Amino acid sequence: MQNRTPRIPQQPVPNRAELDARLTVELAAVVTGARRRALRDGDRQIDTAHLLHSLIESDPAVRAAFEGGPQLARVLGYLVQRSIGYGLRWQGSVEDSGAVPVVPVVPDLDSAVRDSGVEGWSPSAASAMAGALERAEKRGDARAGGLDLLAALAMDHECRAVEVLVRGGIDADRLAARIADASDQGVWEAGG
């Protein structure tokens, strides 16, 4: 007997250009850098630590969100250690913190990430990107920026990026609050 479950029409999958159109130039560069980092490190997918590393390297507004050079240096030091071997304990495992829904808030992001040539995102990384897009939309911006992604990463207490932040001496909740306060006051430019 055949399964007579009605077929649900699928929405057209946005291509990579459509996804990139929803990101600032700076955030698109971050995604490219995270993809390269994951490939270079031999990881199967872009995870939140790759995104954090690329954000800090690429986006001056993200660097400004930290409370000074020593704090930022500790986080970067930890990320470098991870990229030269510490992260081996993460290889071969899927990052899914469970703190953020695996199905992103932005319904087409998961398929956009999976099917647009940006293949290989961890569920936590895809959820963080969805959170960044949602944050930008709530602010009335068509494009998400680096601070949007940093805030989304900092809110998922179980993701690898927050593990890196905590080991670097950063209070993730305080960082997310600083970003929200600064955005409300227009201190940092959301797009980087």
PDB file of C-alpha atoms in Angstrom:
ATOM      1  CA  MET A   1       0.000   0.000   0.000  1.00  0.00           C
ATOM      2  CA  GLN A   2       1.332   3.424  -0.928  1.00  0.00           C
ATOM      3  CA  ASN A   3       1.582   6.252   1.523  1.00  0.00           C
ATOM      4  CA  ARG A   4      -1.080   8.805   0.614  1.00  0.00           C
ATOM      5  CA  THR A   5       0.423  11.658   2.597  1.00  0.00           C
ATOM      6  CA  PRO A   6      -0.361  14.861   0.734  1.00  0.00           C
ATOM      7  CA  ARG A   7       2.643  16.438  -0.860  1.00  0.00           C
ATOM      8  CA  ILE A   8       3.453  19.851   0.526  1.00  0.00           C
ATOM      9  CA  PRO A   9       4.669  22.222  -2.164  1.00  0.00           C
ATOM     10  CA  GLN A  10       8.171  23.415  -1.417  1.00  0.00           C
ATOM     11  CA  GLN A  11       9.126  27.024  -1.599  1.00  0.00           C
ATOM     12  CA  PRO A  12      11.785  27.891  -4.118  1.00  0.00           C
ATOM     13  CA  VAL A  13      15.223  27.588  -2.593  1.00  0.00           C
ATOM     14  CA  PRO A  14      17.091  30.898  -2.605  1.00  0.00           C
ATOM     15  CA  ASN A  15      20.434  30.679  -4.303  1.00  0.00           C
ATOM     16  CA  ARG A  16      23.706  31.827  -2.808  1.00  0.00           C
ATOM     17  CA  ALA A  17      23.294  35.292  -4.321  1.00  0.00           C
ATOM     18  CA  GLU A  18      19.903  35.648  -2.593  1.00  0.00           C
ATOM     19  CA  LEU A  19      21.442  34.677   0.756  1.00  0.00           C
ATOM     20  CA  ASP A  20      24.371  37.050   0.210  1.00  0.00           C
ATOM     21  CA  ALA A  21      21.891  39.818  -0.630  1.00  0.00           C
ATOM     22  CA  ARG A  22      20.555  39.509   2.934  1.00  0.00           C
ATOM     23  CA  LEU A  23      24.032  40.045   4.423  1.00  0.00           C
ATOM     24  CA  THR A  24      26.218  43.130   4.562  1.00  0.00           C
ATOM     25  CA  VAL A  25      29.404  42.960   2.508  1.00  0.00           C
ATOM     26  CA  GLU A  26      31.321  42.506   5.757  1.00  0.00           C
ATOM     27  CA  LEU A  27      29.158  39.602   6.929  1.00  0.00           C
ATOM     28  CA  ALA A  28      29.352  37.914   3.523  1.00  0.00           C
ATOM     29  CA  ALA A  29      33.165  38.116   3.864  1.00  0.00           C
ATOM     30  CA  VAL A  30      32.873  36.575   7.338  1.00  0.00           C
ATOM     31  CA  VAL A  31      30.905  33.636   5.930  1.00  0.00           C
ATOM     32  CA  THR A  32      33.509  33.143   3.198  1.00  0.00           C
ATOM     33  CA  GLY A  33      36.305  33.265   5.784  1.00  0.00           C
ATOM     34  CA  ALA A  34      34.517  30.791   8.060  1.00  0.00           C
ATOM     35  CA  ARG A  35      34.034  28.408   5.133  1.00  0.00           C
ATOM     36  CA  ARG A  36      37.746  28.606   4.266  1.00  0.00           C
ATOM     37  CA  ARG A  37      38.705  28.100   7.904  1.00  0.00           C
ATOM     38  CA  ALA A  38      36.502  25.001   8.208  1.00  0.00           C
ATOM     39  CA  LEU A  39      38.002  23.522   5.023  1.00  0.00           C
ATOM     40  CA  ARG A  40      41.555  24.314   6.109  1.00  0.00           C
ATOM     41  CA  ASP A  41      40.972  22.804   9.549  1.00  0.00           C
ATOM     42  CA  GLY A  42      39.537  19.652   7.971  1.00  0.00           C
ATOM     43  CA  ASP A  43      36.130  20.184   9.582  1.00  0.00           C
ATOM     44  CA  ARG A  44      33.043  18.877   7.821  1.00  0.00           C
ATOM     45  CA  GLN A  45      30.992  21.945   8.525  1.00  0.00           C
ATOM     46  CA  ILE A  46      31.112  25.598   9.463  1.00  0.00           C
ATOM     47  CA  ASP A  47      30.432  25.822  13.170  1.00  0.00           C
ATOM     48  CA  THR A  48      29.864  28.771  15.454  1.00  0.00           C
ATOM     49  CA  ALA A  49      33.541  28.924  16.486  1.00  0.00           C
ATOM     50  CA  HIS A  50      34.534  29.306  12.811  1.00  0.00           C
ATOM     51  CA  LEU A  51      32.023  32.135  12.509  1.00  0.00           C
ATOM     52  CA  LEU A  52      33.305  33.809  15.686  1.00  0.00           C
ATOM     53  CA  HIS A  53      36.924  33.572  14.540  1.00  0.00           C
ATOM     54  CA  SER A  54      36.105  35.050  11.153  1.00  0.00           C
ATOM     55  CA  LEU A  55      33.943  37.783  12.730  1.00  0.00           C
ATOM     56  CA  ILE A  56      36.764  38.922  15.004  1.00  0.00           C
ATOM     57  CA  GLU A  57      39.319  38.852  12.186  1.00  0.00           C
ATOM     58  CA  SER A  58      37.152  40.660   9.645  1.00  0.00           C
ATOM     59  CA  ASP A  59      34.796  43.099  11.342  1.00  0.00           C
ATOM     60  CA  PRO A  60      36.036  46.204  13.216  1.00  0.00           C
ATOM     61  CA  ALA A  61      32.577  46.754  14.762  1.00  0.00           C
ATOM     62  CA  VAL A  62      32.724  43.255  16.256  1.00  0.00           C
ATOM     63  CA  ARG A  63      36.189  43.908  17.690  1.00  0.00           C
ATOM     64  CA  ALA A  64      34.883  47.159  19.195  1.00  0.00           C
ATOM     65  CA  ALA A  65      32.101  45.237  20.979  1.00  0.00           C
ATOM     66  CA  PHE A  66      34.635  43.615  23.298  1.00  0.00           C
ATOM     67  CA  GLU A  67      35.805  45.400  26.432  1.00  0.00           C
ATOM     68  CA  GLY A  68      39.332  46.143  25.352  1.00  0.00           C
ATOM     69  CA  GLY A  69      42.400  44.582  23.810  1.00  0.00           C
ATOM     70  CA  PRO A  70      43.325  42.079  26.539  1.00  0.00           C
ATOM     71  CA  GLN A  71      39.851  40.525  26.461  1.00  0.00           C
ATOM     72  CA  LEU A  72      39.919  40.262  22.684  1.00  0.00           C
ATOM     73  CA  ALA A  73      43.484  38.881  22.730  1.00  0.00           C
ATOM     74  CA  ARG A  74      42.440  36.052  25.095  1.00  0.00           C
ATOM     75  CA  VAL A  75      39.553  35.051  22.827  1.00  0.00           C
ATOM     76  CA  LEU A  76      41.743  35.182  19.714  1.00  0.00           C
ATOM     77  CA  GLY A  77      44.412  33.149  21.498  1.00  0.00           C
ATOM     78  CA  TYR A  78      41.895  30.470  22.305  1.00  0.00           C
ATOM     79  CA  LEU A  79      40.580  30.463  18.721  1.00  0.00           C
ATOM     80  CA  VAL A  80      44.112  30.095  17.346  1.00  0.00           C
ATOM     81  CA  GLN A  81      44.799  27.205  19.737  1.00  0.00           C
ATOM     82  CA  ARG A  82      41.615  25.600  18.506  1.00  0.00           C
ATOM     83  CA  SER A  83      42.604  26.008  14.871  1.00  0.00           C
ATOM     84  CA  ILE A  84      46.019  24.414  15.413  1.00  0.00           C
ATOM     85  CA  GLY A  85      44.804  21.358  17.244  1.00  0.00           C
ATOM     86  CA  TYR A  86      42.553  22.039  20.190  1.00  0.00           C
ATOM     87  CA  GLY A  87      39.481  21.665  17.985  1.00  0.00           C
ATOM     88  CA  LEU A  88      40.319  18.062  17.167  1.00  0.00           C
ATOM     89  CA  ARG A  89      37.907  16.965  19.872  1.00  0.00           C
ATOM     90  CA  TRP A  90      35.141  18.651  17.874  1.00  0.00           C
ATOM     91  CA  GLN A  91      35.994  17.043  14.547  1.00  0.00           C
ATOM     92  CA  GLY A  92      33.571  14.446  13.325  1.00  0.00           C
ATOM     93  CA  SER A  93      30.755  15.726  15.505  1.00  0.00           C
ATOM     94  CA  VAL A  94      27.806  17.891  14.601  1.00  0.00           C
ATOM     95  CA  GLU A  95      27.484  21.073  16.595  1.00  0.00           C
ATOM     96  CA  ASP A  96      23.898  21.275  17.784  1.00  0.00           C
ATOM     97  CA  SER A  97      23.556  22.911  21.157  1.00  0.00           C
ATOM     98  CA  GLY A  98      19.831  22.344  21.386  1.00  0.00           C
ATOM     99  CA  ALA A  99      19.514  25.806  22.922  1.00  0.00           C
ATOM    100  CA  VAL A 100      18.448  27.251  19.589  1.00  0.00           C
ATOM    101  CA  PRO A 101      15.882  25.485  17.411  1.00  0.00           C
ATOM    102  CA  VAL A 102      17.460  23.438  14.644  1.00  0.00           C
ATOM    103  CA  VAL A 103      14.754  24.761  12.325  1.00  0.00           C
ATOM    104  CA  PRO A 104      15.708  28.414  11.993  1.00  0.00           C
ATOM    105  CA  VAL A 105      13.294  31.253  12.618  1.00  0.00           C
ATOM    106  CA  VAL A 106      13.791  32.336   9.005  1.00  0.00           C
ATOM    107  CA  PRO A 107      12.158  29.359   7.245  1.00  0.00           C
ATOM    108  CA  ASP A 108      14.210  29.416   4.063  1.00  0.00           C
ATOM    109  CA  LEU A 109      17.634  29.867   5.705  1.00  0.00           C
ATOM    110  CA  ASP A 110      18.319  26.189   6.342  1.00  0.00           C
ATOM    111  CA  SER A 111      17.640  25.265   2.735  1.00  0.00           C
ATOM    112  CA  ALA A 112      19.452  28.396   1.569  1.00  0.00           C
ATOM    113  CA  VAL A 113      22.503  27.399   3.573  1.00  0.00           C
ATOM    114  CA  ARG A 114      22.271  23.739   2.601  1.00  0.00           C
ATOM    115  CA  ASP A 115      21.434  24.176  -1.083  1.00  0.00           C
ATOM    116  CA  SER A 116      23.135  27.402  -2.093  1.00  0.00           C
ATOM    117  CA  GLY A 117      26.756  26.391  -2.225  1.00  0.00           C
ATOM    118  CA  VAL A 118      27.264  27.231   1.457  1.00  0.00           C
ATOM    119  CA  GLU A 119      26.829  23.587   2.286  1.00  0.00           C
ATOM    120  CA  GLY A 120      28.035  22.124   5.521  1.00  0.00           C
ATOM    121  CA  TRP A 121      26.756  24.409   8.266  1.00  0.00           C
ATOM    122  CA  SER A 122      26.183  23.030  11.749  1.00  0.00           C
ATOM    123  CA  PRO A 123      22.608  23.387  12.978  1.00  0.00           C
ATOM    124  CA  SER A 124      23.826  25.878  15.616  1.00  0.00           C
ATOM    125  CA  ALA A 125      25.630  27.982  13.008  1.00  0.00           C
ATOM    126  CA  ALA A 126      22.562  27.986  10.738  1.00  0.00           C
ATOM    127  CA  SER A 127      20.369  28.961  13.690  1.00  0.00           C
ATOM    128  CA  ALA A 128      22.770  31.773  14.633  1.00  0.00           C
ATOM    129  CA  MET A 129      22.635  33.122  11.086  1.00  0.00           C
ATOM    130  CA  ALA A 130      18.835  32.934  11.187  1.00  0.00           C
ATOM    131  CA  GLY A 131      18.934  34.849  14.469  1.00  0.00           C
ATOM    132  CA  ALA A 132      21.163  37.501  12.885  1.00  0.00           C
ATOM    133  CA  LEU A 133      18.748  37.907   9.976  1.00  0.00           C
ATOM    134  CA  GLU A 134      15.787  38.139  12.354  1.00  0.00           C
ATOM    135  CA  ARG A 135      17.602  40.738  14.484  1.00  0.00           C
ATOM    136  CA  ALA A 136      18.264  42.872  11.389  1.00  0.00           C
ATOM    137  CA  GLU A 137      14.641  42.554  10.247  1.00  0.00           C
ATOM    138  CA  LYS A 138      13.349  43.649  13.672  1.00  0.00           C
ATOM    139  CA  ARG A 139      15.596  46.701  13.420  1.00  0.00           C
ATOM    140  CA  GLY A 140      14.188  47.414   9.960  1.00  0.00           C
ATOM    141  CA  ASP A 141      17.369  46.587   8.039  1.00  0.00           C
ATOM    142  CA  ALA A 142      17.292  44.430   4.937  1.00  0.00           C
ATOM    143  CA  ARG A 143      20.792  43.086   5.649  1.00  0.00           C
ATOM    144  CA  ALA A 144      22.285  41.440   8.706  1.00  0.00           C
ATOM    145  CA  GLY A 145      25.699  42.596   9.864  1.00  0.00           C
ATOM    146  CA  GLY A 146      28.517  41.247  11.982  1.00  0.00           C
ATOM    147  CA  LEU A 147      27.100  42.573  15.245  1.00  0.00           C
ATOM    148  CA  ASP A 148      23.801  40.845  14.492  1.00  0.00           C
ATOM    149  CA  LEU A 149      25.631  37.542  14.158  1.00  0.00           C
ATOM    150  CA  LEU A 150      27.804  38.153  17.233  1.00  0.00           C
ATOM    151  CA  ALA A 151      24.684  38.874  19.319  1.00  0.00           C
ATOM    152  CA  ALA A 152      22.972  35.718  18.017  1.00  0.00           C
ATOM    153  CA  LEU A 153      26.065  33.640  18.808  1.00  0.00           C
ATOM    154  CA  ALA A 154      26.342  35.081  22.323  1.00  0.00           C
ATOM    155  CA  MET A 155      22.725  34.185  23.108  1.00  0.00           C
ATOM    156  CA  ASP A 156      23.225  30.431  22.501  1.00  0.00           C
ATOM    157  CA  HIS A 157      24.932  29.351  25.723  1.00  0.00           C
ATOM    158  CA  GLU A 158      25.529  25.816  24.466  1.00  0.00           C
ATOM    159  CA  CYS A 159      27.282  26.612  21.172  1.00  0.00           C
ATOM    160  CA  ARG A 160      31.019  26.328  20.546  1.00  0.00           C
ATOM    161  CA  ALA A 161      31.400  30.080  20.069  1.00  0.00           C
ATOM    162  CA  VAL A 162      30.141  30.715  23.600  1.00  0.00           C
ATOM    163  CA  GLU A 163      32.466  28.002  24.909  1.00  0.00           C
ATOM    164  CA  VAL A 164      35.326  29.933  23.297  1.00  0.00           C
ATOM    165  CA  LEU A 165      34.059  33.237  24.714  1.00  0.00           C
ATOM    166  CA  VAL A 166      33.720  31.826  28.228  1.00  0.00           C
ATOM    167  CA  ARG A 167      37.195  30.260  28.127  1.00  0.00           C
ATOM    168  CA  GLY A 168      38.465  33.640  26.984  1.00  0.00           C
ATOM    169  CA  GLY A 169      36.913  35.296  30.024  1.00  0.00           C
ATOM    170  CA  ILE A 170      33.888  36.833  28.292  1.00  0.00           C
ATOM    171  CA  ASP A 171      30.426  36.929  29.840  1.00  0.00           C
ATOM    172  CA  ALA A 172      28.267  36.084  26.804  1.00  0.00           C
ATOM    173  CA  ASP A 173      25.101  37.593  28.303  1.00  0.00           C
ATOM    174  CA  ARG A 174      26.920  40.841  29.049  1.00  0.00           C
ATOM    175  CA  LEU A 175      28.348  40.904  25.513  1.00  0.00           C
ATOM    176  CA  ALA A 176      24.872  40.406  23.987  1.00  0.00           C
ATOM    177  CA  ALA A 177      23.490  43.161  26.239  1.00  0.00           C
ATOM    178  CA  ARG A 178      26.333  45.545  25.268  1.00  0.00           C
ATOM    179  CA  ILE A 179      25.564  44.939  21.594  1.00  0.00           C
ATOM    180  CA  ALA A 180      21.835  45.538  22.135  1.00  0.00           C
ATOM    181  CA  ASP A 181      22.489  48.706  24.163  1.00  0.00           C
ATOM    182  CA  ALA A 182      24.980  50.030  21.628  1.00  0.00           C
ATOM    183  CA  SER A 183      22.603  49.291  18.752  1.00  0.00           C
ATOM    184  CA  ASP A 184      19.764  51.061  20.554  1.00  0.00           C
ATOM    185  CA  GLN A 185      21.991  54.091  21.098  1.00  0.00           C
ATOM    186  CA  GLY A 186      23.519  53.940  17.610  1.00  0.00           C
ATOM    187  CA  VAL A 187      27.044  53.593  19.048  1.00  0.00           C
ATOM    188  CA  TRP A 188      28.236  50.943  16.602  1.00  0.00           C
ATOM    189  CA  GLU A 189      27.155  50.660  13.028  1.00  0.00           C
ATOM    190  CA  ALA A 190      25.114  47.458  12.707  1.00  0.00           C
ATOM    191  CA  GLY A 191      26.556  46.589   9.323  1.00  0.00           C
ATOM    192  CA  GLY A 192      30.131  46.766  10.546  1.00  0.00           C
TER     193      GLY A 192
END
